[in-house]
Coordinates of N, CA, C and O in Angstrom, one line a residue:
P1 N 57.5 -33.8 -4.6 CA 58.9 -34.0 -4.7 C 59.3 -34.4 -6.1 O 58.6 -35.1 -6.8
R2 N 60.5 -34.1 -6.5 CA 61.0 -34.5 -7.8 C 61.5 -35.9 -7.8 O 62.0 -36.4 -6.8
P3 N 61.4 -36.6 -8.9 CA 61.9 -38.0 -9.0 C 63.4 -38.1 -8.7 O 64.1 -37.1 -9.0
R4 N 63.9 -39.1 -8.2 CA 65.3 -39.3 -7.9 C 66.2 -39.3 -9.1 O 67.3 -39.0 -9.1
S5 N 65.6 -39.6 -10.3 CA 66.4 -39.7 -11.5 C 66.7 -38.3 -12.1 O 67.5 -38.2 -12.9
W6 N 66.0 -37.3 -11.6 CA 66.3 -35.9 -12.1 C 67.6 -35.4 -11.5 O 68.0 -35.7 -10.4
P7 N 68.4 -34.8 -12.4 CA 69.7 -34.2 -11.9 C 69.5 -33.1 -10.9 O 68.5 -32.4 -11.0
S8 N 70.4 -32.9 -10.1 CA 70.4 -31.7 -9.2 C 70.5 -30.4 -10.0 O 71.2 -30.4 -11.0
P9 N 69.9 -29.3 -9.5 CA 70.1 -28.1 -10.2 C 71.6 -27.7 -10.3 O 72.3 -27.9 -9.3
R10 N 72.0 -27.1 -11.4 CA 73.4 -26.7 -11.6 C 73.4 -25.1 -11.6 O 73.5 -24.6 -12.7
L11 N 73.3 -24.5 -10.5 CA 73.1 -23.1 -10.4 C 74.3 -22.3 -10.8 O 74.2 -21.1 -11.2
A12 N 75.5 -22.9 -10.8 CA 76.7 -22.1 -11.1 C 77.1 -22.3 -12.6 O 78.1 -21.7 -13.0
E13 N 76.3 -23.0 -13.4 CA 76.7 -23.2 -14.8 C 75.8 -22.4 -15.7 O 74.6 -22.1 -15.4
R14 N 76.4 -22.0 -16.8 CA 75.6 -21.2 -17.8 C 74.6 -22.2 -18.5 O 74.9 -23.4 -18.7
S15 N 73.5 -21.7 -18.8 CA 72.5 -22.5 -19.5 C 72.6 -22.4 -21.0 O 72.7 -21.2 -21.5
A16 N 72.6 -23.5 -21.8 CA 72.6 -23.4 -23.2 C 71.2 -23.5 -23.8 O 71.1 -23.5 -25.0
V17 N 70.2 -23.5 -23.0 CA 68.8 -23.5 -23.5 C 68.5 -22.1 -24.0 O 68.7 -21.1 -23.4
P18 N 67.9 -22.1 -25.2 CA 67.5 -20.8 -25.8 C 66.5 -20.1 -24.8 O 65.5 -20.8 -24.3
T19 N 66.8 -18.9 -24.4 CA 66.0 -18.2 -23.4 C 65.6 -16.8 -23.8 O 66.4 -16.0 -24.3
L20 N 64.3 -16.5 -23.6 CA 63.8 -15.1 -23.8 C 63.7 -14.5 -22.5 O 63.0 -15.0 -21.6
A21 N 64.3 -13.3 -22.3 CA 64.3 -12.6 -21.1 C 63.6 -11.3 -21.3 O 64.0 -10.4 -22.1
L22 N 62.4 -11.1 -20.6 CA 61.7 -9.9 -20.6 C 61.8 -9.3 -19.2 O 61.6 -10.0 -18.2
W23 N 62.0 -8.0 -19.1 CA 62.2 -7.4 -17.8 C 61.2 -6.2 -17.6 O 61.2 -5.3 -18.4
G24 N 60.5 -6.2 -16.5 CA 59.6 -5.1 -16.1 C 60.3 -4.2 -15.1 O 60.6 -4.7 -14.0
P25 N 60.7 -3.0 -15.5 CA 61.5 -2.2 -14.5 C 60.7 -1.8 -13.3 O 61.4 -1.3 -12.3
E26 N 59.4 -2.0 -13.3 CA 58.6 -1.6 -12.1 C 58.6 -2.8 -11.1 O 57.9 -2.7 -10.1
D27 N 59.3 -3.9 -11.4 CA 59.3 -5.1 -10.5 C 60.0 -4.7 -9.2 O 61.1 -4.2 -9.2
H28 N 59.3 -5.0 -8.1 CA 59.8 -4.8 -6.8 C 60.2 -6.1 -6.1 O 60.6 -6.1 -4.9
V29 N 60.2 -7.2 -6.9 CA 60.6 -8.5 -6.3 C 62.0 -8.9 -6.9 O 62.9 -9.3 -6.2
V30 N 62.1 -8.8 -8.2 CA 63.3 -9.2 -8.9 C 64.2 -8.0 -8.9 O 63.8 -6.9 -9.2
Q31 N 65.5 -8.2 -8.5 CA 66.4 -7.0 -8.4 C 66.7 -6.4 -9.8 O 66.6 -7.0 -10.8
D32 N 67.1 -5.1 -9.7 CA 67.4 -4.4 -11.0 C 68.7 -4.9 -11.6 O 69.1 -4.4 -12.7
T33 N 69.4 -5.9 -11.0 CA 70.5 -6.5 -11.6 C 70.1 -7.7 -12.6 O 71.0 -8.3 -13.2
F34 N 68.8 -7.9 -12.7 CA 68.4 -9.0 -13.5 C 68.9 -9.0 -14.9 O 69.4 -10.1 -15.4
P35 N 68.8 -7.9 -15.7 CA 69.4 -7.9 -17.0 C 70.8 -8.3 -17.1 O 71.2 -9.2 -17.9
A36 N 71.7 -7.8 -16.2 CA 73.1 -8.2 -16.2 C 73.3 -9.7 -15.8 O 74.1 -10.3 -16.4
Q37 N 72.5 -10.2 -14.9 CA 72.6 -11.6 -14.5 C 72.2 -12.5 -15.7 O 72.8 -13.5 -15.9
C38 N 71.2 -12.1 -16.5 CA 70.8 -12.9 -17.7 C 72.0 -13.0 -18.6 O 72.2 -14.1 -19.2
E39 N 72.7 -11.9 -18.8 CA 73.9 -11.9 -19.8 C 74.9 -13.0 -19.3 O 75.6 -13.6 -20.2
V40 N 75.0 -13.2 -18.0 CA 76.0 -14.2 -17.5 C 75.4 -15.6 -17.5 O 76.1 -16.5 -17.9
A41 N 74.2 -15.7 -17.2 CA 73.5 -17.0 -17.0 C 73.2 -17.8 -18.3 O 73.1 -19.0 -18.3
F42 N 72.9 -17.1 -19.4 CA 72.3 -17.7 -20.5 C 73.2 -17.6 -21.8 O 73.5 -16.4 -22.1
E43 N 73.6 -18.7 -22.4 CA 74.5 -18.6 -23.6 C 73.7 -18.2 -24.8 O 74.2 -17.5 -25.7
R44 N 72.4 -18.6 -24.9 CA 71.6 -18.4 -26.1 C 70.4 -17.5 -25.6 O 69.3 -17.9 -25.5
L45 N 70.7 -16.2 -25.4 CA 69.8 -15.3 -24.8 C 69.2 -14.3 -25.9 O 69.9 -13.7 -26.6
A46 N 67.9 -14.2 -25.9 CA 67.2 -13.2 -26.6 C 66.8 -12.1 -25.6 O 66.0 -12.4 -24.7
G47 N 67.4 -11.0 -25.6 CA 67.2 -10.0 -24.6 C 68.4 -9.8 -23.7 O 69.5 -10.1 -24.1
P48 N 68.2 -9.4 -22.5 CA 66.9 -9.0 -21.9 C 66.3 -7.8 -22.5 O 67.0 -6.8 -22.8
F49 N 65.0 -7.8 -22.7 CA 64.3 -6.7 -23.2 C 63.5 -6.0 -22.1 O 62.8 -6.7 -21.3
T50 N 63.6 -4.7 -22.0 CA 62.9 -3.9 -21.0 C 61.5 -3.6 -21.5 O 61.4 -3.1 -22.6
V51 N 60.5 -3.9 -20.7 CA 59.1 -3.6 -21.0 C 58.6 -2.5 -20.1 O 58.3 -2.8 -19.0
P52 N 58.6 -1.3 -20.7 CA 58.1 -0.2 -19.9 C 56.7 -0.4 -19.4 O 55.8 -1.0 -20.0
G53 N 56.4 0.1 -18.1 CA 55.1 0.0 -17.6 C 54.8 -1.4 -17.0 O 53.7 -1.7 -16.6
A54 N 55.8 -2.3 -16.9 CA 55.6 -3.6 -16.4 C 56.4 -3.9 -15.1 O 57.4 -3.3 -15.0
G55 N 55.9 -4.7 -14.3 CA 56.6 -5.1 -13.1 C 56.7 -6.6 -13.0 O 56.9 -7.3 -14.0
H56 N 56.5 -7.2 -11.9 CA 56.6 -8.6 -11.6 C 55.6 -9.4 -12.4 O 55.9 -10.6 -12.7
F57 N 54.5 -8.9 -12.7 CA 53.4 -9.6 -13.3 C 53.3 -9.2 -14.8 O 52.2 -9.0 -15.3
L58 N 54.4 -9.2 -15.5 CA 54.5 -8.8 -16.8 C 53.5 -9.5 -17.7 O 52.8 -8.8 -18.6
P59 N 53.2 -10.8 -17.6 CA 52.3 -11.4 -18.5 C 50.8 -10.9 -18.4 O 50.0 -10.9 -19.3
W60 N 50.5 -10.3 -17.2 CA 49.2 -9.7 -17.0 C 49.2 -8.2 -17.3 O 48.3 -7.7 -17.9
E61 N 50.3 -7.6 -16.9 CA 50.4 -6.1 -17.1 C 50.5 -5.7 -18.5 O 50.1 -4.6 -18.9
R62 N 51.2 -6.5 -19.3 CA 51.5 -6.2 -20.7 C 51.2 -7.4 -21.6 O 52.1 -7.9 -22.3
A63 N 50.0 -8.0 -21.4 CA 49.7 -9.3 -22.0 C 49.9 -9.3 -23.5 O 50.5 -10.3 -24.0
R64 N 49.4 -8.4 -24.2 CA 49.6 -8.4 -25.7 C 51.0 -8.4 -26.1 O 51.4 -9.2 -27.0
L65 N 51.8 -7.6 -25.5 CA 53.3 -7.5 -25.8 C 53.9 -8.9 -25.4 O 54.7 -9.4 -26.2
F66 N 53.6 -9.3 -24.2 CA 54.2 -10.6 -23.8 C 53.8 -11.8 -24.7 O 54.7 -12.5 -25.1
N67 N 52.6 -11.9 -25.1 CA 52.2 -13.0 -25.9 C 52.8 -12.9 -27.3 O 53.2 -13.9 -27.9
G68 N 52.9 -11.7 -27.8 CA 53.5 -11.5 -29.1 C 55.0 -11.8 -29.1 O 55.5 -12.4 -30.0
A69 N 55.7 -11.5 -28.0 CA 57.1 -11.8 -27.9 C 57.3 -13.3 -27.8 O 58.2 -13.8 -28.4
L70 N 56.5 -14.0 -27.1 CA 56.5 -15.5 -27.0 C 56.3 -16.1 -28.4 O 57.0 -17.0 -28.8
E71 N 55.3 -15.6 -29.1 CA 55.0 -16.2 -30.4 C 56.2 -16.0 -31.3 O 56.6 -16.9 -32.0
H72 N 56.7 -14.8 -31.3 CA 57.9 -14.5 -32.2 C 59.1 -15.4 -31.8 O 59.8 -16.0 -32.6
F73 N 59.3 -15.5 -30.5 CA 60.5 -16.3 -30.0 C 60.4 -17.8 -30.4 O 61.3 -18.4 -30.8
F74 N 59.2 -18.3 -30.2 CA 59.0 -19.8 -30.5 C 58.9 -20.1 -32.0 O 59.2 -21.2 -32.4
K75 N 58.6 -19.1 -32.8 CA 58.6 -19.4 -34.2 C 60.1 -19.5 -34.7 O 60.3 -20.1 -35.7
G76 N 61.0 -18.8 -34.1 CA 62.4 -18.9 -34.5 C 62.6 -17.9 -35.6 O 61.8 -17.2 -36.1
P77 N 63.9 -17.9 -36.1 CA 64.3 -17.0 -37.2 C 63.5 -17.3 -38.5 O 63.1 -18.4 -38.7
A78 N 63.2 -16.2 -39.2 CA 62.5 -16.4 -40.5 C 63.3 -17.2 -41.5 O 64.6 -17.0 -41.5
S79 N 62.7 -18.0 -42.2 CA 63.4 -18.9 -43.2 C 63.7 -18.1 -44.5 O 62.9 -17.3 -44.9

Protein backbone atom coordinates (compact mmCIF):
# COMPACT_ATOMS: atom_id res chain seq x y z
CA PRO A 1 0.00 0.00 0.00
CA ARG A 2 1.12 3.55 -0.64
CA PRO A 3 1.88 5.84 2.30
CA ARG A 4 -0.95 8.17 3.35
CA SER A 5 1.23 11.20 2.65
CA TRP A 6 1.26 10.46 -1.10
CA PRO A 7 -1.22 12.52 -3.11
CA SER A 8 -4.06 10.78 -4.90
CA PRO A 9 -3.54 10.20 -8.63
CA ARG A 10 -4.71 13.11 -10.76
CA LEU A 11 -5.86 11.28 -13.84
CA ALA A 12 -7.70 14.18 -15.46
CA GLU A 13 -4.74 16.59 -15.35
CA ARG A 14 -1.94 17.01 -17.88
CA SER A 15 1.48 15.96 -16.66
CA ALA A 16 4.33 18.47 -16.80
CA VAL A 17 6.93 15.75 -16.27
CA PRO A 18 9.21 15.29 -19.31
CA THR A 19 7.98 12.11 -20.96
CA LEU A 20 9.36 9.86 -23.69
CA ALA A 21 6.61 7.92 -25.46
CA LEU A 22 7.52 4.92 -27.60
CA TRP A 23 4.75 3.00 -29.33
CA GLY A 24 4.83 -0.53 -30.70
CA PRO A 25 2.08 -0.81 -33.33
CA GLU A 26 1.92 -4.60 -32.83
CA ASP A 27 0.73 -4.05 -29.23
CA HIS A 28 -2.51 -5.93 -28.58
CA VAL A 29 -2.92 -4.59 -25.04
CA VAL A 30 -2.57 -0.82 -25.41
CA GLN A 31 -5.14 0.69 -27.76
CA ASP A 32 -4.12 2.24 -31.05
CA THR A 33 -5.31 5.58 -29.67
CA PHE A 34 -2.20 5.67 -27.44
CA PRO A 35 -0.27 8.21 -29.56
CA ALA A 36 -3.20 10.65 -29.59
CA GLN A 37 -3.74 10.18 -25.86
CA CYS A 38 -0.09 11.03 -25.22
CA GLU A 39 -0.51 14.33 -27.06
CA VAL A 40 -3.29 15.25 -24.63
CA ALA A 41 -1.81 13.84 -21.42
CA PHE A 42 1.77 15.16 -21.49
CA GLU A 43 2.87 18.79 -21.76
CA ARG A 44 6.56 17.99 -22.26
CA LEU A 45 6.34 15.07 -24.65
CA ALA A 46 9.10 13.56 -26.75
CA GLY A 47 7.20 11.51 -29.30
CA PRO A 48 5.17 9.46 -29.44
CA PHE A 49 7.56 7.57 -31.68
CA THR A 50 6.32 4.50 -33.52
CA VAL A 51 8.72 1.56 -33.31
CA PRO A 52 8.07 -0.84 -36.21
CA GLY A 53 8.16 -4.51 -35.30
CA ALA A 54 7.43 -3.88 -31.62
CA GLY A 55 4.42 -4.65 -29.49
CA HIS A 56 3.66 -4.52 -25.80
CA PHE A 57 7.13 -5.72 -24.78
CA LEU A 58 9.06 -3.09 -26.71
CA PRO A 59 12.05 -3.10 -24.27
CA TRP A 60 12.64 -6.79 -25.11
CA GLU A 61 11.50 -6.81 -28.72
CA ARG A 62 13.62 -3.81 -29.78
CA ALA A 63 16.08 -3.59 -26.88
CA ARG A 64 18.90 -1.79 -28.70
CA LEU A 65 16.56 0.90 -30.05
CA PHE A 66 14.78 1.23 -26.71
CA ASN A 67 18.00 1.59 -24.72
CA GLY A 68 19.41 4.09 -27.20
CA ALA A 69 16.24 6.17 -27.04
CA LEU A 70 16.37 6.24 -23.23
CA GLU A 71 20.03 7.19 -23.23
CA HIS A 72 19.40 10.04 -25.65
CA PHE A 73 16.30 11.22 -23.75
CA PHE A 74 18.02 11.30 -20.36
CA LYS A 75 21.10 13.10 -21.68
CA GLY A 76 18.88 15.99 -22.72
CA PRO A 77 19.54 18.50 -25.45
CA ALA A 78 23.12 18.91 -26.66
CA SER A 79 24.90 21.88 -25.15
